[in-house]
Amino acid sequence: MPTAIAVTGADLALPPQDERTLPAAVLDGLDRRPLDEAVAAVQTLVDQHGHVIVLYSRATPPAVVQRLHTVRSLLESDRVALFRPELPPLSVAVLARQLRQLASCDLGPGVLASAGRLLTHYIHAGALLASVARLDRVPVGLKSHARSWMPGSQFGVLAHPQPRLVKADPETVLPGPEFGTWMLVARGQLQSDWVTGVLAPAWQAQGLRESGLPAESAHWWGTGRLIEFCAYLPDLPVLYQLVASVRQTVCHWCGIDVIGDRCVFCSATPPPPAEITARPARALTAGG
């Protein structure tokens, strides 16, 4: 069975991008379940899929994050990876869907988990906000804070890849991707055509889709009066080529193939060159 891609809420499980997109495993309400039920739910995924990659945002409630780490510790398994990228909730959902697309390919679980870090660099994430008074994810100047209290003010905010904040108007846009992308838009309690009518054409979006706003977005952005957006690569062949073109190495600790400088499953980084030749690779086993 392919590696399971799990999310912490049903609103992070986006509809399939194509016919090869695998379903997301939804670990909803982990903090509200008895601990033994939460452990059993994750253990079932491991038994069915071999490896599980759980994506969650930095706005995920602390109780859920604590439960995830507790479950992983109790399972004593190196087959569960917890991945919390520096992205707003809608973009976390997009990244999870990209990994669901790639899970249908001939990629090992370590490479697939590492691909999350790689693909993050190709995501442009932001929002249109009615207020930046409580925004702490992007630097906000005093002038913008003052404007935030003026009726009718709206701000275009780019959180990734480079933080940027502008006053939203028909002539002002945020710096966009230099490659072809689609755009996903999620509307909160804000009425505006700036994202779809100004930003998307300026970014030359090749496609535009709308989705429900994740429940964690209001906390991440500091307001429920927003429209969140994400520009991303939608096509599986492009995603696969990006991942397959990166040199793979073997994690010196758990022994699986990875790309990049850190194994997402065991968090090991490459040892100094002298240690690589002196110490053979080893693999953790359940209970070991």
Short mmCIF file of N, CA and C in Angstrom, two decimals, residues 117-222:
data_model
loop_
_atom_site.label_atom_id
_atom_site.label_comp_id
_atom_site.label_asym_id
_atom_site.label_seq_id
_atom_site.Cartn_x
_atom_site.Cartn_y
_atom_site.Cartn_z
N ARG A 117 9.39 19.23 2.19
CA ARG A 117 10.26 20.39 2.35
C ARG A 117 10.62 21.01 1.01
N LEU A 118 10.90 20.16 0.04
CA LEU A 118 11.27 20.65 -1.30
C LEU A 118 10.13 21.43 -1.94
N LEU A 119 8.94 20.88 -1.92
CA LEU A 119 7.80 21.50 -2.60
C LEU A 119 7.34 22.78 -1.91
N THR A 120 7.66 22.93 -0.64
CA THR A 120 7.32 24.17 0.06
C THR A 120 7.92 25.38 -0.64
N HIS A 121 9.09 25.21 -1.25
CA HIS A 121 9.76 26.33 -1.91
C HIS A 121 9.01 26.80 -3.16
N TYR A 122 8.09 26.00 -3.66
CA TYR A 122 7.36 26.34 -4.88
C TYR A 122 5.93 26.80 -4.58
N ILE A 123 5.64 27.09 -3.33
CA ILE A 123 4.31 27.55 -2.93
C ILE A 123 4.38 29.03 -2.57
N HIS A 124 3.44 29.81 -3.10
CA HIS A 124 3.28 31.21 -2.72
C HIS A 124 1.98 31.32 -1.93
N ALA A 125 2.11 31.69 -0.66
CA ALA A 125 0.98 31.67 0.26
C ALA A 125 0.72 33.05 0.82
N GLY A 126 -0.55 33.44 0.86
CA GLY A 126 -0.88 34.76 1.40
C GLY A 126 -2.36 34.90 1.68
N ALA A 127 -2.76 36.14 1.93
CA ALA A 127 -4.16 36.42 2.24
C ALA A 127 -4.44 37.89 2.04
N LEU A 128 -5.69 38.18 1.80
CA LEU A 128 -6.21 39.55 1.84
C LEU A 128 -6.89 39.73 3.18
N LEU A 129 -6.44 40.74 3.95
CA LEU A 129 -6.92 40.92 5.31
C LEU A 129 -7.60 42.28 5.47
N ALA A 130 -8.64 42.30 6.28
CA ALA A 130 -9.29 43.57 6.61
C ALA A 130 -8.58 44.27 7.74
N SER A 131 -7.73 43.55 8.47
CA SER A 131 -7.00 44.13 9.59
C SER A 131 -5.70 43.37 9.80
N VAL A 132 -4.64 44.10 10.14
CA VAL A 132 -3.37 43.46 10.49
C VAL A 132 -3.02 43.74 11.95
N ALA A 133 -4.01 44.18 12.72
CA ALA A 133 -3.76 44.55 14.12
C ALA A 133 -3.26 43.36 14.93
N ARG A 134 -3.70 42.15 14.60
CA ARG A 134 -3.29 40.96 15.35
C ARG A 134 -2.41 40.01 14.53
N LEU A 135 -1.91 40.51 13.42
CA LEU A 135 -1.05 39.68 12.57
C LEU A 135 0.36 39.65 13.15
N ASP A 136 0.84 38.46 13.51
CA ASP A 136 2.19 38.35 14.06
C ASP A 136 3.06 37.38 13.26
N ARG A 137 2.57 36.93 12.10
CA ARG A 137 3.36 36.00 11.28
C ARG A 137 4.20 36.74 10.24
N VAL A 138 3.86 38.00 9.99
CA VAL A 138 4.55 38.83 9.00
C VAL A 138 4.84 40.18 9.65
N PRO A 139 6.03 40.74 9.43
CA PRO A 139 6.33 42.05 10.00
C PRO A 139 5.33 43.11 9.54
N VAL A 140 4.81 43.89 10.48
CA VAL A 140 3.82 44.93 10.20
C VAL A 140 4.34 46.25 10.75
N GLY A 141 4.46 47.27 9.89
CA GLY A 141 4.94 48.57 10.32
C GLY A 141 3.87 49.36 11.05
N LEU A 142 4.30 50.44 11.71
CA LEU A 142 3.37 51.28 12.46
C LEU A 142 2.32 51.91 11.56
N LYS A 143 2.72 52.30 10.36
CA LYS A 143 1.77 52.92 9.43
C LYS A 143 0.67 51.94 9.05
N SER A 144 1.05 50.69 8.79
CA SER A 144 0.05 49.68 8.45
C SER A 144 -0.87 49.41 9.63
N HIS A 145 -0.30 49.39 10.84
CA HIS A 145 -1.14 49.21 12.03
C HIS A 145 -2.15 50.34 12.15
N ALA A 146 -1.72 51.58 11.88
CA ALA A 146 -2.62 52.72 11.96
C ALA A 146 -3.71 52.62 10.90
N ARG A 147 -3.33 52.24 9.68
CA ARG A 147 -4.32 52.10 8.60
C ARG A 147 -5.32 51.00 8.91
N SER A 148 -4.88 50.02 9.69
CA SER A 148 -5.73 48.88 9.98
C SER A 148 -6.99 49.28 10.73
N TRP A 149 -6.93 50.41 11.43
CA TRP A 149 -8.09 50.87 12.19
C TRP A 149 -9.02 51.73 11.36
N MET A 150 -8.63 52.04 10.12
CA MET A 150 -9.48 52.88 9.25
C MET A 150 -10.52 52.01 8.56
N PRO A 151 -11.79 52.42 8.57
CA PRO A 151 -12.84 51.62 7.93
C PRO A 151 -12.54 51.40 6.45
N GLY A 152 -12.75 50.18 6.01
CA GLY A 152 -12.59 49.86 4.60
C GLY A 152 -11.18 49.50 4.18
N SER A 153 -10.22 49.55 5.08
CA SER A 153 -8.85 49.22 4.73
C SER A 153 -8.72 47.72 4.45
N GLN A 154 -7.91 47.40 3.44
CA GLN A 154 -7.63 46.01 3.13
C GLN A 154 -6.13 45.88 2.80
N PHE A 155 -5.56 44.75 3.19
CA PHE A 155 -4.13 44.55 3.04
C PHE A 155 -3.85 43.23 2.33
N GLY A 156 -2.99 43.29 1.34
CA GLY A 156 -2.49 42.07 0.71
C GLY A 156 -1.24 41.63 1.42
N VAL A 157 -1.23 40.38 1.89
CA VAL A 157 -0.11 39.89 2.69
C VAL A 157 0.43 38.60 2.06
N LEU A 158 1.73 38.58 1.84
CA LEU A 158 2.40 37.37 1.39
C LEU A 158 3.20 36.82 2.56
N ALA A 159 2.90 35.60 2.95
CA ALA A 159 3.59 34.98 4.09
C ALA A 159 4.77 34.11 3.64
N HIS A 160 4.69 33.58 2.44
CA HIS A 160 5.71 32.67 1.91
C HIS A 160 5.74 32.79 0.40
N PRO A 161 6.93 32.84 -0.23
CA PRO A 161 8.25 32.53 0.32
C PRO A 161 8.96 33.70 1.02
N GLN A 162 8.59 34.93 0.70
CA GLN A 162 9.19 36.09 1.35
C GLN A 162 8.08 36.96 1.91
N PRO A 163 8.10 37.28 3.20
CA PRO A 163 7.03 38.10 3.78
C PRO A 163 6.93 39.46 3.09
N ARG A 164 5.70 39.86 2.83
CA ARG A 164 5.46 41.15 2.17
C ARG A 164 4.06 41.62 2.52
N LEU A 165 3.89 42.92 2.72
CA LEU A 165 2.58 43.49 3.04
C LEU A 165 2.39 44.75 2.22
N VAL A 166 1.23 44.85 1.55
CA VAL A 166 0.90 46.03 0.75
C VAL A 166 -0.53 46.44 1.03
N LYS A 167 -0.84 47.69 0.78
CA LYS A 167 -2.22 48.15 0.82
C LYS A 167 -2.89 47.70 -0.47
N ALA A 168 -3.95 46.92 -0.34
CA ALA A 168 -4.58 46.33 -1.51
C ALA A 168 -5.39 47.36 -2.27
N ASP A 169 -5.04 47.57 -3.54
CA ASP A 169 -5.80 48.42 -4.44
C ASP A 169 -5.62 47.89 -5.85
N PRO A 170 -6.36 48.43 -6.84
CA PRO A 170 -6.29 47.88 -8.20
C PRO A 170 -4.92 47.98 -8.85
N GLU A 171 -4.05 48.88 -8.37
CA GLU A 171 -2.75 49.07 -9.00
C GLU A 171 -1.62 48.37 -8.24
N THR A 172 -1.90 47.79 -7.09
CA THR A 172 -0.85 47.23 -6.26
C THR A 172 -1.03 45.71 -6.14
N VAL A 173 0.06 44.99 -6.39
CA VAL A 173 0.02 43.54 -6.25
C VAL A 173 1.25 43.07 -5.47
N LEU A 174 1.20 41.84 -5.07
CA LEU A 174 2.31 41.22 -4.36
C LEU A 174 3.23 40.53 -5.36
N PRO A 175 4.52 40.38 -5.03
CA PRO A 175 5.43 39.64 -5.93
C PRO A 175 4.99 38.18 -6.03
N GLY A 176 4.89 37.70 -7.26
CA GLY A 176 4.36 36.36 -7.47
C GLY A 176 5.39 35.38 -7.99
N PRO A 177 4.96 34.18 -8.30
CA PRO A 177 5.87 33.15 -8.81
C PRO A 177 6.35 33.47 -10.22
N GLU A 178 7.54 32.99 -10.54
CA GLU A 178 8.11 33.19 -11.86
C GLU A 178 7.95 31.94 -12.72
N PHE A 179 6.97 31.12 -12.37
CA PHE A 179 6.67 29.90 -13.12
C PHE A 179 5.16 29.71 -13.10
N GLY A 180 4.67 28.87 -13.97
CA GLY A 180 3.23 28.69 -14.09
C GLY A 180 2.62 27.98 -12.89
N THR A 181 1.57 28.55 -12.33
CA THR A 181 0.90 27.97 -11.17
C THR A 181 -0.62 28.07 -11.32
N TRP A 182 -1.30 27.30 -10.52
CA TRP A 182 -2.73 27.49 -10.29
C TRP A 182 -2.89 28.21 -8.96
N MET A 183 -4.07 28.77 -8.76
CA MET A 183 -4.34 29.46 -7.51
C MET A 183 -5.59 28.87 -6.84
N LEU A 184 -5.48 28.62 -5.56
CA LEU A 184 -6.61 28.18 -4.74
C LEU A 184 -6.98 29.32 -3.81
N VAL A 185 -8.27 29.61 -3.73
CA VAL A 185 -8.77 30.74 -2.94
C VAL A 185 -9.79 30.23 -1.93
N ALA A 186 -9.69 30.69 -0.69
CA ALA A 186 -10.64 30.33 0.37
C ALA A 186 -11.15 31.61 1.01
N ARG A 187 -12.45 31.84 0.95
CA ARG A 187 -13.04 33.08 1.42
C ARG A 187 -13.53 32.95 2.86
N GLY A 188 -13.11 33.92 3.67
CA GLY A 188 -13.62 34.03 5.02
C GLY A 188 -14.69 35.10 5.07
N GLN A 189 -14.71 35.87 6.15
CA GLN A 189 -15.74 36.91 6.34
C GLN A 189 -15.29 38.24 5.74
N LEU A 190 -14.95 38.21 4.46
CA LEU A 190 -14.51 39.41 3.77
C LEU A 190 -14.98 39.36 2.33
N GLN A 191 -15.56 40.45 1.87
CA GLN A 191 -16.03 40.54 0.50
C GLN A 191 -15.08 41.41 -0.31
N SER A 192 -14.49 40.83 -1.33
CA SER A 192 -13.56 41.56 -2.19
C SER A 192 -13.26 40.73 -3.42
N ASP A 193 -12.97 41.41 -4.54
CA ASP A 193 -12.56 40.74 -5.77
C ASP A 193 -11.07 40.95 -6.04
N TRP A 194 -10.34 41.47 -5.06
CA TRP A 194 -8.94 41.82 -5.30
C TRP A 194 -8.10 40.58 -5.61
N VAL A 195 -8.33 39.48 -4.91
CA VAL A 195 -7.53 38.28 -5.13
C VAL A 195 -7.79 37.70 -6.51
N THR A 196 -9.07 37.53 -6.85
CA THR A 196 -9.41 36.90 -8.12
C THR A 196 -9.34 37.86 -9.30
N GLY A 197 -9.62 39.13 -9.06
CA GLY A 197 -9.68 40.10 -10.15
C GLY A 197 -8.40 40.87 -10.40
N VAL A 198 -7.55 40.99 -9.40
CA VAL A 198 -6.31 41.76 -9.53
C VAL A 198 -5.08 40.86 -9.40
N LEU A 199 -5.00 40.13 -8.29
CA LEU A 199 -3.79 39.35 -8.02
C LEU A 199 -3.64 38.16 -8.97
N ALA A 200 -4.69 37.38 -9.14
CA ALA A 200 -4.59 36.18 -9.99
C ALA A 200 -4.17 36.54 -11.43
N PRO A 201 -4.77 37.57 -12.07
CA PRO A 201 -4.29 37.95 -13.41
C PRO A 201 -2.84 38.44 -13.40
N ALA A 202 -2.46 39.20 -12.37
CA ALA A 202 -1.08 39.69 -12.29
C ALA A 202 -0.09 38.55 -12.14
N TRP A 203 -0.48 37.51 -11.45
CA TRP A 203 0.38 36.33 -11.28
C TRP A 203 0.25 35.37 -12.45
N GLN A 204 -0.60 35.70 -13.41
CA GLN A 204 -0.83 34.86 -14.59
C GLN A 204 -1.19 33.42 -14.19
N ALA A 205 -2.11 33.33 -13.26
CA ALA A 205 -2.56 32.02 -12.79
C ALA A 205 -3.18 31.25 -13.95
N GLN A 206 -2.75 30.01 -14.14
CA GLN A 206 -3.24 29.19 -15.24
C GLN A 206 -4.58 28.54 -14.93
N GLY A 207 -4.97 28.56 -13.68
CA GLY A 207 -6.26 28.04 -13.26
C GLY A 207 -6.61 28.61 -11.90
N LEU A 208 -7.90 28.67 -11.61
CA LEU A 208 -8.36 29.26 -10.35
C LEU A 208 -9.47 28.38 -9.78
N ARG A 209 -9.29 27.98 -8.52
CA ARG A 209 -10.31 27.19 -7.84
C ARG A 209 -10.58 27.78 -6.47
N GLU A 210 -11.77 27.51 -5.95
CA GLU A 210 -12.12 28.00 -4.62
C GLU A 210 -12.35 26.82 -3.68
N SER A 211 -12.11 27.06 -2.40
CA SER A 211 -12.24 26.02 -1.39
C SER A 211 -12.78 26.65 -0.12
N GLY A 212 -13.22 25.82 0.80
CA GLY A 212 -13.63 26.33 2.10
C GLY A 212 -12.43 26.79 2.91
N LEU A 213 -12.63 27.76 3.77
CA LEU A 213 -11.54 28.28 4.58
C LEU A 213 -11.26 27.32 5.74
N PRO A 214 -10.02 26.89 5.92
CA PRO A 214 -9.71 26.02 7.07
C PRO A 214 -10.02 26.72 8.39
N ALA A 215 -10.43 25.94 9.37
CA ALA A 215 -10.82 26.51 10.66
C ALA A 215 -9.64 27.20 11.34
N GLU A 216 -8.41 26.76 11.07
CA GLU A 216 -7.25 27.34 11.73
C GLU A 216 -6.77 28.65 11.10
N SER A 217 -7.33 29.01 9.96
CA SER A 217 -6.84 30.19 9.24
C SER A 217 -7.05 31.48 10.01
N ALA A 218 -8.20 31.64 10.65
CA ALA A 218 -8.47 32.88 11.39
C ALA A 218 -7.43 33.08 12.50
N HIS A 219 -7.04 32.00 13.16
CA HIS A 219 -6.02 32.11 14.21
C HIS A 219 -4.65 32.43 13.60
N TRP A 220 -4.34 31.80 12.49
CA TRP A 220 -3.02 32.00 11.87
C TRP A 220 -2.87 33.45 11.42
N TRP A 221 -3.92 34.02 10.81
CA TRP A 221 -3.85 35.36 10.25
C TRP A 221 -4.28 36.45 11.23
N GLY A 222 -4.82 36.07 12.38
CA GLY A 222 -5.21 37.05 13.38
C GLY A 222 -6.54 37.71 13.14
#
